[in-house]
Tab-separated table of C-alpha atoms in Angstrom:
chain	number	residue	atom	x	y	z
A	1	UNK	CA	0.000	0.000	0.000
A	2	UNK	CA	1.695	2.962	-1.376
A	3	UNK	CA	-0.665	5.663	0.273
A	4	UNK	CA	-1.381	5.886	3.434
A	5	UNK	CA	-4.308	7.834	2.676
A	6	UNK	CA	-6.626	4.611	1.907
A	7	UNK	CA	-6.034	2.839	5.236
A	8	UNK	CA	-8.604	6.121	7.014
A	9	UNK	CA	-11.938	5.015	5.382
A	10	UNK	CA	-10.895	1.512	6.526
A	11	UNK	CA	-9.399	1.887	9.990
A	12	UNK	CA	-12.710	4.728	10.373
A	13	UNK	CA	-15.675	1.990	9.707
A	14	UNK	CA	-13.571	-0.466	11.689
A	15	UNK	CA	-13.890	2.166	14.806
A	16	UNK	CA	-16.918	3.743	14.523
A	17	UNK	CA	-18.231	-0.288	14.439
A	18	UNK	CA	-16.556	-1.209	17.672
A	19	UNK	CA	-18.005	1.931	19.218
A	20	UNK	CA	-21.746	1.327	18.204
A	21	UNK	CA	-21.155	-2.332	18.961
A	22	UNK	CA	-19.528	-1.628	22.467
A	23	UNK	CA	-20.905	1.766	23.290
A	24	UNK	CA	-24.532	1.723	21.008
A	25	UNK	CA	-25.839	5.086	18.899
A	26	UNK	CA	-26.064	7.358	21.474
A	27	UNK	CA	-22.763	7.344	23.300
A	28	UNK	CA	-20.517	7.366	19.843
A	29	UNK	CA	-22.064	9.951	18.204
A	30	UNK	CA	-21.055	11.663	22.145
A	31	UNK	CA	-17.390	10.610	21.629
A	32	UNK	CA	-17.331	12.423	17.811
A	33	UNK	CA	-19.276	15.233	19.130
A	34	UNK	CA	-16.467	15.480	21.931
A	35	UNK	CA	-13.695	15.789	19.453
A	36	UNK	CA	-15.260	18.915	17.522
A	37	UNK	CA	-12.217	20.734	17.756
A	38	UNK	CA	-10.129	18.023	16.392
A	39	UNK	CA	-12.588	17.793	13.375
A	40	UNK	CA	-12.160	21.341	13.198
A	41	UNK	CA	-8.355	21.491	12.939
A	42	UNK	CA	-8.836	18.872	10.191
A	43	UNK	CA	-11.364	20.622	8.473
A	44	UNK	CA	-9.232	23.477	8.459
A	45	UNK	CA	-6.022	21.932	7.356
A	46	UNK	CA	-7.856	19.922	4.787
A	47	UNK	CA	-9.202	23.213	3.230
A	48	UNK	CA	-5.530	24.806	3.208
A	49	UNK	CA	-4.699	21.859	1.172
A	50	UNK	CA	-7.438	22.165	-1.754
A	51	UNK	CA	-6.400	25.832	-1.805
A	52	UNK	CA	-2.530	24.626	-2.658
A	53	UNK	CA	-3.855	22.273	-4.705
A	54	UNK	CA	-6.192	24.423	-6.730
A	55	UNK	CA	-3.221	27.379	-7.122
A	56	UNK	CA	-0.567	25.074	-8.392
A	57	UNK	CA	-2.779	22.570	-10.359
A	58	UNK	CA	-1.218	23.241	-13.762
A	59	UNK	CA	2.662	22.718	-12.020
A	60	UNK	CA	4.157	19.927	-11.621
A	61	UNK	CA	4.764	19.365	-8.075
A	62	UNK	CA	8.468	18.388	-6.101
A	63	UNK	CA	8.141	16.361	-3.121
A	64	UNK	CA	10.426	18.094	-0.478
A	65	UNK	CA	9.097	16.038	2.040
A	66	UNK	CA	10.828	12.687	1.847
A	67	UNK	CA	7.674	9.625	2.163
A	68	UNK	CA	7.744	7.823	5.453
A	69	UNK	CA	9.173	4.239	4.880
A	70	UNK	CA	7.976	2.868	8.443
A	71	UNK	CA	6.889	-1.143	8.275
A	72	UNK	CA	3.683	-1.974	9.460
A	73	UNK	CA	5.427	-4.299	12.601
A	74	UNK	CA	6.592	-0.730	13.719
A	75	UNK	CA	3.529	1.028	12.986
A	76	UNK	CA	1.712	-1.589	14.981
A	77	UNK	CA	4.241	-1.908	17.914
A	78	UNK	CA	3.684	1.965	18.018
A	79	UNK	CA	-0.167	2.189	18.538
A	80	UNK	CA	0.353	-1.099	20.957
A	81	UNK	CA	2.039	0.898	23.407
A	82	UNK	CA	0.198	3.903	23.327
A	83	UNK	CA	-2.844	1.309	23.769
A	84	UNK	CA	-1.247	-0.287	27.064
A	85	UNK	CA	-0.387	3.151	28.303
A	86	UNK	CA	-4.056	3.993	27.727
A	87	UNK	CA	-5.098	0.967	29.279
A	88	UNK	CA	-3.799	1.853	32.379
A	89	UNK	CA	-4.195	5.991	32.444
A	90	UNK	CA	-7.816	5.691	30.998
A	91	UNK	CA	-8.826	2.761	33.593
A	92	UNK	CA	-9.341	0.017	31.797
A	93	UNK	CA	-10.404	-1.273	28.402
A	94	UNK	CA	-13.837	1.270	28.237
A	95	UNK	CA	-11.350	4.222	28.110
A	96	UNK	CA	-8.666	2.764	25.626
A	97	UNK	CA	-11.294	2.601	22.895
A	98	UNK	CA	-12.829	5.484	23.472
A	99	UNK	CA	-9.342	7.297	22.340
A	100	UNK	CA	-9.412	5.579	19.331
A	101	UNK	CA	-11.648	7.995	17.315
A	102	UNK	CA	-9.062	10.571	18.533
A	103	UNK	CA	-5.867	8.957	17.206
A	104	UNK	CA	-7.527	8.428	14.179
A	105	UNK	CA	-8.157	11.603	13.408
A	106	UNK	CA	-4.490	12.867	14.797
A	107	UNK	CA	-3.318	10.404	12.484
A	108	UNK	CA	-5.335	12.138	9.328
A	109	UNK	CA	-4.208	15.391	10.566
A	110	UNK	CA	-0.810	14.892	10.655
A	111	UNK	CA	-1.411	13.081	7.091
A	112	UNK	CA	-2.745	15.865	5.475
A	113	UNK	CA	-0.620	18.562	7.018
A	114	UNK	CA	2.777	17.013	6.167
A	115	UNK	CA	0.751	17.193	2.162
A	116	UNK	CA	-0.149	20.785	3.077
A	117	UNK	CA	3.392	21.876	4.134
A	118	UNK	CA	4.892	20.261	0.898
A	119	UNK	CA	2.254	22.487	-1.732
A	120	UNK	CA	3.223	25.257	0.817
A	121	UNK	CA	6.527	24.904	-0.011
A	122	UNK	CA	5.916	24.015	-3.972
A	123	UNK	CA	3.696	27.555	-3.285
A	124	UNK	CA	6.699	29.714	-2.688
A	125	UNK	CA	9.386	28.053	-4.761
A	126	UNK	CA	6.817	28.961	-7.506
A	127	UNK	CA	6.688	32.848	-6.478
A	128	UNK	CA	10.501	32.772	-6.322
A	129	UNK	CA	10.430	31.504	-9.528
A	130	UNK	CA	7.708	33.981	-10.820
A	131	UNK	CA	9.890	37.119	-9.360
């Protein structure tokens, strides 16, 4: 899998399906509505993006952001940790999932900004170029 950008819709149903099977209708759509600012902040960095994208859609575009070659065992090992740390600071296995929804959507963020900073960047080389 080349872009990391097709695991979201697939990690997102597999969530949001734990949560109505664990927690039922009521108390998931309380655990999005408590991350509104989160949503926000990826609304936000997701609209910075399409304005990039629309500006410099006739250039061809340099990646000065080199693409993150983690492995999956790493990636996994990663979220494991942060899962037994959550275990215990969250009191038990109730709290752990409920973060879940939040480091999915840290995870998109940080996606989409590292995109945004490289049009940024691809932005101003162009004006320096223009000048």
């Amino acid at each position: 899998m080349n872009k990391p950008i097709f695991i979201f819709p697939i990690t997102f149903i597999a969530i949001i399906t734990t949560y109505l099977f664990v927690f039922g209708e009521v108390e998931t759509l309380e655990i999005i509505k408590g991350e509104y600012l989160s949503i926000l902040a990826l609304i936000i960095v997701t609209s910075i993006l399409f304005i990039f994208k629309f500006k410099l859609k006739d250039y061809e575009i340099i990646e000065f952001i080199p693409t993150n070659n983690s492995s999956l065992k790493s990636v996994i090992l990663f979220f494991l940790i942060f899962e037994v740390i959550d275990y215990y600071s969250e009191e038990g296995f109730i709290g752990m999932i409920k973060l879940w929804f939040l480091y999915w959507i840290m995870g998109l963020i940080a996606l989409i900004l590292m995109q945004t900073l490289n049009y940024y960047k691809n932005y101003k080389l162009l004006q320096k170029i223009k000048k």
